[in-house]
Coordinates of N, CA and C and ligand atoms in Angstrom, one line a residue:
M322 N 0.8 -1.1 -0.1 CA -0.1 0.0 -0.3 C 0.6 1.3 0.0
A323 N 0.5 2.2 -1.0 CA 1.4 3.4 -1.1 C 1.2 4.0 -0.4
K324 N 2.3 4.6 0.6 CA 2.0 5.3 2.2 C 2.4 7.0 1.7
D325 N 1.4 7.1 2.7 CA 0.9 8.7 2.5 C 2.7 9.5 2.7
F326 N 2.6 10.7 1.1 CA 4.3 10.9 2.2 C 4.9 12.1 3.0
S327 N 3.3 12.4 2.9 CA 3.9 13.6 4.4 C 4.0 12.3 5.9
A328 N 3.6 11.5 5.9 CA 3.9 10.5 7.3 C 4.6 9.5 6.5
F329 N 5.4 9.3 5.5 CA 7.0 9.5 5.1 C 7.8 9.8 5.3
I330 N 7.7 11.3 5.6 CA 8.8 12.8 5.0 C 9.1 12.3 7.7
E331 N 7.8 12.2 7.6 CA 7.8 12.6 9.4 C 8.9 11.5 9.7
E332 N 8.2 10.3 9.3 CA 9.2 8.8 10.3 C 11.0 9.8 9.7
L333 N 11.1 10.0 8.7 CA 12.4 10.7 7.3 C 13.0 11.6 9.3
K334 N 12.4 12.5 9.7 CA 12.5 13.0 9.9 C 12.7 11.8 11.7
D335 N 12.4 11.8 11.9 CA 12.2 10.6 13.1 C 14.1 10.6 13.6
K336 N 14.3 9.5 12.0 CA 15.7 9.1 12.3 C 17.0 9.4 12.3
C337 N 16.7 11.1 10.9 CA 17.3 11.3 11.2 C 17.0 12.9 12.4
D338 N 18.4 12.5 13.6 CA 17.7 13.6 14.5 C 18.6 15.1 14.2
I339 N 18.0 16.1 14.5 CA 18.5 17.0 13.9 C 19.6 17.5 15.0
V340 N 20.0 17.1 15.7 CA 21.4 17.4 16.9 C 22.5 16.8 15.7
E341 N 22.1 15.7 15.9 CA 23.0 15.5 15.4 C 23.7 15.5 13.9
T342 N 22.7 15.8 13.1 CA 22.5 16.3 11.5 C 23.9 17.5 11.0
V343 N 23.3 19.1 13.0 CA 24.2 19.6 12.3 C 25.0 19.9 12.9
S344 N 25.1 18.9 14.1 CA 26.9 19.0 14.4 C 28.1 18.7 13.3
K345 N 27.3 17.9 12.2 CA 28.0 17.2 11.5 C 28.2 18.9 11.0
Y346 N 27.9 19.9 11.4 CA 28.5 21.3 10.3 C 29.4 21.9 11.4
V347 N 28.7 22.3 12.2 CA 28.7 23.0 13.3 C 28.8 22.5 14.6
T348 N 29.8 23.2 15.1 CA 29.7 22.6 17.0 C 28.9 23.2 18.1
L349 N 28.3 22.4 18.2 CA 27.2 22.4 19.2 C 27.6 22.3 20.8
E350 N 27.2 23.3 20.9 CA 27.3 22.9 23.1 C 25.2 22.8 23.7
R351 N 25.7 22.3 25.0 CA 24.9 22.1 25.3 C 24.0 23.2 26.2
K352 N 23.3 23.8 26.2 CA 23.6 25.0 27.0 C 21.1 25.1 27.4
G353 N 20.7 25.0 28.7 CA 19.6 24.9 29.2 C 18.8 24.5 27.9
G354 N 19.0 23.4 27.9 CA 17.9 22.7 27.0 C 18.4 22.6 25.6
K355 N 19.1 23.6 25.3 CA 19.4 23.9 23.9 C 20.9 23.5 23.3
F356 N 20.8 23.1 22.7 CA 22.5 22.8 21.7 C 22.3 25.0 21.3
W357 N 23.9 24.8 20.9 CA 23.9 26.3 20.8 C 25.1 26.4 20.0
G358 N 25.8 27.2 19.0 CA 26.2 27.3 18.2 C 27.1 28.6 17.3
R359 N 27.9 28.3 16.6 CA 27.5 29.8 16.2 C 27.0 29.1 14.3
C360 N 26.0 30.9 13.7 CA 25.5 30.5 12.7 C 26.1 30.6 11.8
P361 N 25.6 29.2 10.6 CA 26.5 28.9 9.2 C 25.8 29.6 8.5
F362 N 24.5 31.0 8.9 CA 24.2 31.4 7.7 C 24.6 32.5 7.9
H363 N 24.8 33.3 8.9 CA 25.0 34.3 9.1 C 26.5 34.6 10.1
N364 N 27.3 35.7 9.9 CA 29.0 36.1 10.6 C 28.3 35.7 11.7
E365 N 29.4 35.3 12.7 CA 28.9 35.5 13.6 C 30.1 34.9 14.5
K366 N 30.5 35.7 16.2 CA 31.2 35.8 16.6 C 31.1 34.1 18.1
T367 N 29.7 35.1 18.4 CA 29.1 34.5 19.6 C 27.7 33.9 19.3
P368 N 28.3 33.1 19.7 CA 26.5 32.0 19.6 C 25.4 32.1 19.7
S369 N 24.5 32.3 18.4 CA 22.8 32.3 18.6 C 22.4 31.5 17.5
F370 N 22.7 30.4 17.3 CA 22.3 29.4 16.2 C 21.8 29.0 17.6
A371 N 20.3 28.2 17.5 CA 19.7 27.2 18.3 C 19.7 25.8 17.8
V372 N 19.7 25.1 18.3 CA 19.4 24.0 18.7 C 17.6 22.9 19.1
N373 N 16.4 22.5 18.3 CA 16.1 22.3 20.3 C 15.8 20.9 19.3
G374 N 16.0 20.0 20.3 CA 16.8 18.6 20.0 C 14.6 18.3 20.3
E375 N 13.9 18.7 20.8 CA 13.1 17.4 21.4 C 11.8 18.6 20.6
A376 N 11.9 19.9 20.1 CA 11.4 19.7 18.9 C 11.6 19.5 17.9
Q377 N 12.8 19.9 17.0 CA 13.7 19.0 16.3 C 13.4 20.8 14.9
F378 N 14.0 21.4 15.4 CA 14.6 22.4 14.5 C 14.8 23.6 15.2
Y379 N 15.9 24.2 14.1 CA 17.1 25.6 14.3 C 16.1 26.6 14.2
H380 N 16.8 27.5 15.0 CA 16.4 29.4 14.6 C 17.9 29.9 15.3
C381 N 18.1 31.3 13.8 CA 19.4 31.9 14.8 C 18.4 33.5 16.0
F382 N 18.8 33.3 16.9 CA 18.7 34.8 17.2 C 19.7 36.1 16.2
G383 N 20.1 35.1 15.6 CA 20.7 36.7 14.9 C 20.7 36.9 13.2
C384 N 19.8 36.0 12.6 CA 19.8 36.1 11.6 C 18.4 36.0 11.0
G385 N 17.8 35.0 12.3 CA 16.5 34.9 12.1 C 16.1 34.0 11.3
V386 N 16.8 32.9 10.7 CA 16.8 31.8 10.2 C 15.9 30.4 11.3
S387 N 15.3 29.4 10.6 CA 15.0 28.7 10.5 C 13.8 27.3 10.1
G388 N 14.5 26.7 11.0 CA 13.3 25.2 10.1 C 13.9 24.0 10.8
D389 N 13.6 22.7 10.8 CA 13.2 22.0 10.7 C 14.9 21.1 9.5
V390 N 14.8 19.8 9.7 CA 16.0 19.0 9.2 C 16.5 18.9 7.8
I391 N 16.0 18.6 7.3 CA 15.3 19.0 5.7 C 15.8 20.1 4.7
K392 N 15.3 21.0 6.0 CA 15.9 23.0 5.4 C 17.0 22.9 6.0
F393 N 17.5 21.8 7.0 CA 19.5 22.8 7.2 C 19.7 22.0 5.7
V394 N 19.3 20.9 5.6 CA 20.4 20.0 4.6 C 20.3 21.1 3.5
Q395 N 19.2 21.6 2.9 CA 18.8 22.1 1.7 C 19.5 23.5 1.7
E396 N 19.8 24.5 2.6 CA 20.5 25.0 2.9 C 21.8 25.2 2.5
M397 N 22.0 24.2 3.2 CA 23.4 23.8 3.5 C 24.4 23.4 2.5
E398 N 23.2 22.3 1.9 CA 24.0 21.9 0.8 C 23.6 22.0 -0.2
S399 N 23.1 23.5 -0.9 CA 22.6 24.0 -1.8 C 21.8 23.6 -2.4
L400 N 20.9 22.5 -2.1 CA 19.6 21.4 -3.0 C 18.6 21.9 -2.2
D401 N 17.3 21.3 -3.1 CA 16.2 21.4 -3.7 C 15.5 20.6 -2.6
F402 N 14.1 20.6 -2.1 CA 14.0 19.8 -1.3 C 13.5 18.7 -1.4
M403 N 13.3 17.6 -2.4 CA 13.9 16.4 -2.6 C 15.1 15.9 -2.7
D404 N 16.2 16.9 -3.2 CA 17.6 16.2 -2.8 C 17.6 16.4 -1.3
S405 N 17.4 17.1 -0.8 CA 17.3 17.3 0.6 C 17.2 15.3 1.1
V406 N 16.1 15.6 1.2 CA 14.9 14.4 1.2 C 16.3 13.1 0.8
R407 N 16.1 13.0 -0.8 CA 16.9 11.3 -0.6 C 18.6 11.7 0.3
L408 N 18.8 12.4 0.1 CA 20.6 12.8 0.6 C 19.9 12.4 2.4
L409 N 18.8 12.7 2.2 CA 19.2 12.4 4.5 C 18.4 11.0 4.5
C410 N 17.8 10.3 3.2 CA 16.9 9.0 2.9 C 18.8 7.8 3.4
E411 N 19.9 8.0 1.7 CA 20.4 7.7 1.9 C 21.2 7.7 3.4
K412 N 21.9 8.8 4.1 CA 22.6 8.6 5.4 C 21.6 8.1 6.1
S413 N 20.4 8.1 6.5 CA 20.0 6.9 7.5 C 19.1 5.7 7.3
G414 N 19.7 5.1 5.9 CA 19.3 3.7 5.4 C 17.9 3.7 5.2
T415 N 17.6 4.5 4.8 CA 15.4 4.5 5.1 C 15.7 4.2 3.6
K416 N 15.1 4.1 2.7 CA 14.4 3.8 2.2 C 13.5 4.2 1.6
M417 N 13.3 4.9 0.6 CA 12.3 6.1 -0.5 C 11.5 5.6 -1.2
P418 N 10.5 5.2 -0.6 CA 9.1 4.3 -1.3 C 9.1 4.7 -2.4
D419 N 8.8 3.8 -3.7 CA 9.4 3.5 -5.3 C 8.3 5.5 -5.7
S420 N 7.0 4.8 -5.5 CA 6.0 6.2 -5.6 C 6.6 7.5 -5.4
F421 N 7.1 7.5 -4.4 CA 8.0 9.1 -4.2 C 9.6 9.3 -5.5
A422 N 10.0 8.6 -6.0 CA 11.4 8.4 -6.1 C 11.4 8.8 -7.2
K423 N 10.9 9.8 -7.8 CA 10.7 10.4 -9.7 C 11.7 8.6 -9.9
T424 N 11.9 8.9 -10.5 CA 13.0 8.2 -11.7 C 14.0 9.1 -12.2
D425 N 13.7 10.6 -13.2 CA 13.7 10.7 -13.7 C 15.8 11.0 -13.4
D426 N 15.5 12.1 -12.1 CA 17.0 12.3 -11.9 C 17.6 11.6 -10.3
N427 N 17.1 10.3 -10.5 CA 17.4 9.2 -9.1 C 17.5 8.8 -9.6
D428 N 19.2 7.6 -8.9 CA 20.5 7.3 -9.2 C 19.5 6.0 -10.4
T429 N 20.5 5.0 -10.5 CA 19.5 4.2 -11.3 C 20.6 2.8 -10.5
A430 N 20.9 1.5 -10.6 CA 21.7 0.7 -9.4 C 23.0 0.8 -10.2
E431 N 22.6 1.4 -11.8 CA 24.2 0.9 -12.8 C 24.8 2.3 -11.7
L432 N 24.2 3.7 -11.4 CA 24.9 4.5 -11.5 C 25.3 4.2 -10.4
K433 N 24.5 4.0 -9.5 CA 25.0 3.5 -8.2 C 26.0 2.7 -7.1
K434 N 26.2 2.2 -8.6 CA 27.9 1.4 -8.3 C 29.0 1.5 -8.8
T435 N 28.3 3.1 -10.0 CA 29.6 3.7 -10.2 C 29.9 4.5 -9.6
K436 N 28.7 5.0 -8.2 CA 29.1 5.8 -7.4 C 30.5 5.5 -6.7
D437 N 29.9 4.7 -6.2 CA 30.2 3.6 -4.7 C 31.5 3.6 -4.9
R438 N 32.3 2.9 -6.7 CA 33.2 3.2 -7.3 C 34.3 4.6 -6.9
L439 N 33.8 5.2 -7.7 CA 34.4 6.3 -8.1 C 34.4 6.5 -6.2
Y440 N 34.4 6.9 -5.1 CA 33.9 6.7 -3.8 C 35.3 6.1 -3.3
S441 N 35.3 5.4 -3.6 CA 36.3 4.3 -3.1 C 38.1 4.5 -3.7
L442 N 37.9 5.4 -4.8 CA 39.0 5.8 -5.7 C 39.0 6.8 -4.9
L443 N 38.5 7.9 -4.5 CA 38.9 8.9 -3.9 C 39.2 9.1 -2.7
K444 N 38.9 8.0 -2.0 CA 39.3 7.5 -0.9 C 40.7 6.8 -0.8
E445 N 41.3 6.3 -2.1 CA 42.5 5.5 -1.9 C 43.0 6.8 -2.5
T446 N 42.6 7.9 -3.4 CA 43.6 8.7 -4.2 C 44.5 9.9 -2.7
A447 N 43.2 10.0 -1.9 CA 43.0 11.1 -0.9 C 44.6 10.6 0.0
K448 N 43.9 9.3 0.3 CA 45.1 8.5 1.4 C 46.4 8.6 0.5
Y449 N 46.6 8.3 -0.4 CA 47.9 8.3 -1.7 C 48.6 9.8 -1.7
Y450 N 47.8 10.9 -1.7 CA 48.6 12.4 -1.5 C 48.9 12.4 0.1
Y451 N 47.8 11.6 0.7 CA 48.4 12.8 2.1 C 49.7 12.1 2.2
L452 N 50.3 10.6 2.0 CA 51.5 9.7 2.3 C 52.0 10.6 1.7
C453 N 52.0 11.2 0.2 CA 52.9 11.5 -0.5 C 53.6 12.9 0.1
L454 N 52.3 13.8 0.4 CA 53.0 14.8 1.3 C 53.9 14.2 2.4
K455 N 53.9 13.7 3.5 CA 54.5 13.5 4.3 C 55.6 12.4 4.0
N456 N 55.7 13.1 2.8 CA 56.8 12.1 2.7 C 57.7 13.3 1.6
N457 N 57.6 14.5 1.2 CA 57.9 15.5 0.7 C 58.3 16.6 1.5
K458 N 59.9 16.7 1.9 CA 59.9 18.0 2.0 C 60.2 19.4 1.7
D459 N 59.6 19.2 1.2 CA 59.6 20.9 0.0 C 58.3 21.1 0.3
A460 N 56.9 20.5 0.3 CA 56.3 21.2 0.5 C 55.4 20.3 1.7
L461 N 55.9 20.1 2.3 CA 55.4 20.2 4.1 C 56.2 21.6 4.6
N462 N 57.7 22.1 3.6 CA 58.2 22.9 4.5 C 57.4 24.2 3.8
Y463 N 57.0 23.9 2.6 CA 55.6 25.7 2.0 C 55.1 25.4 3.6
L464 N 54.5 25.0 4.0 CA 53.1 24.3 4.6 C 53.3 24.8 5.7
Y465 N 54.4 24.3 5.9 CA 55.1 24.4 7.8 C 55.7 25.8 7.4
K466 N 56.1 26.9 6.7 CA 56.4 27.6 6.6 C 54.9 29.0 6.0
R467 N 54.0 29.0 6.2 CA 53.1 29.4 6.2 C 52.0 29.4 7.7
G468 N 52.6 28.4 8.7 CA 52.0 28.2 10.0 C 51.0 26.7 9.6
I469 N 50.7 26.1 9.0 CA 50.5 25.1 9.0 C 51.2 23.9 9.7
D470 N 49.9 23.1 10.7 CA 51.3 22.3 11.3 C 50.5 21.3 11.1
D471 N 51.3 19.9 11.6 CA 50.8 18.3 11.8 C 48.8 18.2 11.6
K472 N 49.4 19.0 12.6 CA 47.7 18.7 12.5 C 46.4 19.1 12.2
Y473 N 46.9 20.3 11.1 CA 45.9 21.0 10.7 C 46.4 20.3 9.6
I474 N 47.1 19.7 8.6 CA 47.1 18.3 8.0 C 47.0 17.5 7.7
T475 N 47.0 16.7 9.1 CA 45.9 15.3 9.2 C 44.3 16.0 9.5
V476 N 44.4 17.1 9.6 CA 42.4 16.8 9.9 C 41.9 17.3 9.0
F477 N 42.6 18.8 7.6 CA 42.1 18.6 6.5 C 42.3 17.4 5.6
G478 N 43.4 16.2 5.8 CA 43.8 15.7 5.3 C 44.4 15.9 3.5
L479 N 44.8 16.9 4.6 CA 45.9 17.5 3.2 C 47.2 16.9 2.4
G480 N 47.5 16.7 0.7 CA 48.0 16.1 0.7 C 49.2 16.4 -0.5
Y481 N 49.6 16.0 -1.3 CA 50.4 16.4 -2.1 C 50.5 14.9 -3.3
S482 N 50.7 15.6 -4.2 CA 50.8 14.8 -5.7 C 51.7 14.7 -6.7
D483 N 52.7 13.0 -6.9 CA 54.1 13.1 -7.3 C 53.5 12.7 -8.6
G484 N 52.8 12.9 -9.4 CA 52.7 12.2 -10.3 C 52.2 11.2 -10.1
K485 N 52.5 9.7 -10.0 CA 52.3 8.6 -9.4 C 51.3 7.7 -9.0
V486 N 50.1 8.9 -9.2 CA 49.4 8.4 -8.5 C 48.2 7.6 -9.5
I487 N 48.0 7.5 -10.7 CA 47.7 6.6 -12.2 C 48.0 5.9 -12.0
S488 N 49.2 5.2 -11.9 CA 49.9 4.3 -11.4 C 49.4 2.9 -10.2
Y489 N 49.5 3.4 -8.6 CA 49.7 3.5 -8.2 C 47.7 2.7 -7.8
L490 N 46.8 3.5 -8.2 CA 45.3 3.0 -8.9 C 45.3 2.2 -9.9
K491 N 46.4 1.9 -10.5 CA 46.2 0.8 -11.6 C 46.4 -0.2 -10.8
Q492 N 47.2 -0.3 -9.7 CA 47.2 -1.5 -9.0 C 46.5 -1.8 -8.7
K493 N 45.9 -0.8 -7.9 CA 45.0 -1.1 -7.2 C 43.8 -2.1 -7.5
G494 N 43.9 -2.0 -8.9 CA 42.7 -2.1 -10.1 C 41.4 -1.2 -10.4
F495 N 42.0 -0.1 -10.0 CA 40.9 1.3 -11.2 C 41.3 0.8 -12.9
T496 N 40.1 1.0 -12.9 CA 40.5 1.4 -15.1 C 40.5 2.7 -15.3
A497 N 41.4 2.7 -16.5 CA 41.5 4.2 -16.8 C 40.1 4.9 -16.8
K498 N 39.2 4.4 -17.4 CA 37.3 4.9 -17.6 C 37.7 5.2 -16.4
E499 N 37.3 4.6 -14.8 CA 37.6 4.8 -14.1 C 37.9 6.5 -13.2
L500 N 39.5 6.6 -13.0 CA 40.3 7.2 -13.1 C 39.3 8.9 -14.1
I501 N 39.5 8.6 -15.3 CA 39.0 9.3 -16.0 C 37.9 10.1 -14.8
T502 N 37.3 9.7 -15.2 CA 35.7 9.6 -14.6 C 35.6 10.6 -13.1
S503 N 36.4 10.3 -12.6 CA 36.9 10.8 -11.1 C 37.8 11.7 -10.9
G504 N 37.7 12.6 -12.2 CA 38.7 13.8 -12.2 C 40.5 13.3 -11.5
V505 N 40.4 12.3 -11.6 CA 42.1 12.3 -10.9 C 42.8 12.5 -12.5
A506 N 42.3 11.9 -13.5 CA 43.1 11.5 -14.2 C 42.5 12.9 -15.6
V507 N 43.4 13.3 -16.8 CA 42.4 12.7 -17.7 C 43.4 12.4 -19.6
E508 N 42.7 12.8 -19.9 CA 43.6 12.1 -21.3 C 44.4 13.0 -22.9
K509 N 45.7 12.5 -21.8 CA 45.7 13.8 -23.1 C 46.7 12.6 -24.7
N510 N 46.9 13.6 -25.3 CA 46.9 12.3 -26.6 C 47.5 10.9 -26.6
G511 N 46.0 10.0 -25.7 CA 46.1 8.8 -25.8 C 46.3 8.4 -24.1
N512 N 47.4 9.1 -23.6 CA 47.8 8.8 -22.2 C 46.9 9.2 -21.3
L513 N 47.3 9.0 -20.3 CA 46.8 9.6 -19.3 C 48.1 9.6 -18.2
S514 N 46.4 11.2 -18.2 CA 48.1 13.2 -17.3 C 47.3 12.9 -16.2
D515 N 48.1 13.3 -14.9 CA 47.5 13.4 -14.0 C 47.0 14.8 -12.9
T516 N 46.6 15.4 -13.4 CA 44.9 16.2 -13.3 C 46.2 17.4 -12.3
L517 N 46.5 17.6 -11.3 CA 46.9 18.1 -10.3 C 48.4 17.5 -9.9
E518 N 49.1 17.0 -10.7 CA 50.3 17.2 -10.5 C 51.5 17.9 -10.3
K519 N 52.1 17.5 -9.1 CA 53.2 18.5 -8.8 C 52.2 19.7 -8.1
R520 N 51.3 19.7 -7.5 CA 50.6 20.3 -6.5 C 50.3 19.7 -5.1
L521 N 49.8 21.2 -4.1 CA 49.3 21.0 -3.0 C 47.7 20.4 -2.9
I522 N 47.5 19.3 -2.2 CA 46.1 19.2 -2.5 C 45.4 19.4 -1.2
I523 N 43.8 20.0 -1.1 CA 42.9 19.7 -0.6 C 41.9 19.5 -0.9
P524 N 41.9 17.7 -0.3 CA 41.0 16.9 -0.5 C 38.6 18.1 0.1
I525 N 38.5 17.9 -1.3 CA 37.2 18.5 -1.3 C 35.7 17.7 -0.5
I526 N 35.7 18.0 0.8 CA 34.7 16.8 1.5 C 33.4 16.7 1.2
N527 N 32.7 16.1 1.4 CA 31.0 16.1 0.9 C 30.9 16.2 3.1
S528 N 29.5 16.5 3.3 CA 28.7 16.8 4.6 C 29.4 15.5 5.5
M529 N 29.5 14.5 5.2 CA 28.8 13.2 5.7 C 30.7 12.6 5.7
G530 N 31.9 13.3 4.7 CA 32.9 12.8 5.0 C 33.5 12.1 4.4
D531 N 33.2 12.1 3.4 CA 33.5 11.6 1.8 C 34.4 12.5 0.7
V532 N 35.4 11.8 -0.1 CA 36.3 12.7 -0.5 C 35.1 12.4 -1.9
I533 N 34.9 14.4 -2.9 CA 34.1 13.9 -3.4 C 35.0 14.6 -4.9
A534 N 36.1 15.2 -5.2 CA 36.9 16.6 -5.5 C 38.0 16.5 -4.8
F535 N 39.2 16.8 -5.3 CA 39.8 18.0 -5.1 C 40.5 19.3 -5.3
G536 N 41.5 20.0 -4.8 CA 42.1 21.2 -5.3 C 42.9 21.5 -5.3
G537 N 43.5 21.4 -5.8 CA 45.0 21.9 -6.2 C 45.6 23.4 -5.8
R538 N 46.8 23.2 -5.9 CA 47.2 24.7 -5.7 C 48.6 24.0 -5.8
D539 N 48.8 25.1 -6.9 CA 50.5 25.1 -7.5 C 51.9 25.3 -6.6
L540 N 52.5 24.6 -5.9 CA 53.6 25.3 -6.1 C 55.2 25.8 -6.1
E541 N 54.8 25.2 -7.8 CA 56.3 25.9 -8.4 C 56.3 27.2 -8.8
G542 N 55.3 27.6 -8.8 CA 55.0 28.9 -9.8 C 55.4 29.0 -11.0
K543 N 54.9 27.8 -11.6 CA 54.9 27.5 -13.4 C 53.3 27.9 -13.9
S544 N 52.5 27.0 -13.7 CA 51.2 26.9 -13.2 C 50.3 28.6 -14.0
Y545 N 49.7 28.2 -14.6 CA 48.3 29.5 -15.2 C 47.4 29.1 -14.3
A546 N 47.0 28.6 -14.0 CA 46.3 28.7 -12.5 C 47.0 28.4 -11.4
K547 N 46.6 29.3 -10.3 CA 47.5 29.5 -9.1 C 46.6 27.8 -7.9
Y548 N 44.9 28.2 -8.7 CA 44.3 26.9 -8.0 C 43.7 26.3 -9.3
K549 N 43.5 25.2 -9.1 CA 42.6 24.2 -9.7 C 42.0 23.1 -9.2
N550 N 40.9 22.7 -9.9 CA 39.9 22.0 -8.9 C 39.3 20.3 -9.7
T551 N 39.6 19.4 -9.2 CA 39.6 18.4 -10.8 C 37.3 18.8 -10.8
A552 N 37.7 18.4 -12.0 CA 36.4 18.5 -12.9 C 35.2 17.9 -12.2
E553 N 34.2 18.3 -12.8 CA 32.8 17.8 -12.0 C 32.6 16.1 -12.5
T554 N 32.3 15.3 -11.4 CA 31.5 14.6 -11.8 C 30.6 13.9 -11.9
P555 N 30.1 13.0 -11.6 CA 28.6 11.9 -11.3 C 28.5 12.2 -9.4
L556 N 30.0 12.5 -8.7 CA 29.9 12.7 -7.4 C 30.2 14.3 -7.3
F557 N 30.6 15.0 -7.8 CA 30.6 16.1 -7.4 C 30.4 17.4 -9.4
S558 N 29.9 18.0 -8.1 CA 28.9 19.7 -9.3 C 29.1 20.5 -8.4
K559 N 30.6 21.7 -8.8 CA 30.0 22.7 -8.4 C 29.3 23.6 -8.1
S560 N 27.7 23.4 -8.2 CA 27.1 23.6 -8.2 C 26.4 24.0 -7.0
K561 N 26.8 23.1 -6.7 CA 25.3 21.6 -5.7 C 26.5 21.4 -4.2
N562 N 27.6 21.4 -4.8 CA 29.3 21.5 -3.0 C 29.9 22.9 -3.1
I563 N 28.3 24.1 -2.7 CA 29.1 25.2 -2.2 C 30.0 25.4 -1.8
F564 N 29.3 24.5 -0.2 CA 29.4 23.7 0.8 C 30.8 23.5 0.8
A565 N 30.8 22.5 0.6 CA 32.1 21.8 0.9 C 33.3 23.2 0.1
I566 N 32.9 23.9 -1.0 CA 34.0 24.6 -1.6 C 34.3 25.5 -0.3
N567 N 34.0 26.1 0.3 CA 33.2 27.3 1.1 C 34.6 27.0 2.3
L568 N 34.2 25.6 2.5 CA 35.5 25.0 3.5 C 36.6 24.8 2.9
V569 N 37.3 25.2 1.2 CA 38.3 24.4 1.1 C 38.7 26.3 1.1
K570 N 37.4 27.0 0.5 CA 38.0 28.6 0.9 C 38.9 28.9 2.0
K571 N 37.6 28.5 3.2 CA 38.2 28.9 5.2 C 39.2 27.8 4.5
S572 N 39.1 27.0 4.6 CA 40.4 26.8 5.2 C 42.5 27.4 4.2
R573 N 42.5 28.0 3.0 CA 43.1 28.4 2.7 C 43.0 29.9 3.3
H574 N 42.0 30.8 3.7 CA 42.0 31.6 4.5 C 42.4 31.9 5.4
K575 N 42.9 30.6 6.3 CA 43.0 30.3 7.2 C 44.5 29.6 7.5
G576 N 44.4 29.4 7.1 CA 47.2 29.6 6.9 C 46.9 30.4 5.4
S577 N 46.4 30.2 5.0 CA 47.1 30.8 4.0 C 47.4 30.0 2.7
I578 N 46.8 28.6 2.6 CA 47.5 28.0 1.4 C 47.5 28.6 0.0
Ligands
ZN1588 ZN1 22.5 33.1 11.5

């Protein structure tokens, strides 16, 4: 029997606790029955963003925004309502009833498989870049000189591309096609070429902690583009991942990478 849509939404909201979800983006502190943090929607130094776990909504006393968990994810990830619902379904392991899941922009089983492969490819790539950085004195010194220490490198998962990531990933069983689709490599004159070779790497991570793309900063000053991102991919849409990009920008400002 087809479930009522609003009943389904209520059920989803029950599963996706707002305090837990907001905590993935904002550091919250418990005070007087509510959770408080610095508002992600306006600039402030003292927390006026309150999350009410009992009533399952947020409200900012500074800029006046409020809403439920779906609205919050919508705003944070620049998604429309249905995409926000889909994301919450995915993260909470909730199956959306087929009657609500529009087929046109919903992932097919095939696309889902492709995406899973890409997630693991990018995870391997991030690990590889990170280890490269740890073994590259020049790149490390570049960061240390800018006040970026080992802790910061670990937290942001910074890395360095030594140009050998392609053979590493092939060894791990990834195909040339997957390397290109992920944005890690491009095809040049029939060969695979490392997109971010000899660059300092800043992983772009979605709200749930998956690496979805990379940003690279030229260290040698030879490249036309000082900063470069990997291309749009099935995982990374520049228009939909504004939050991730903001994070990278913030990290750049903080440490002046
Ligand atoms: Zn606010």
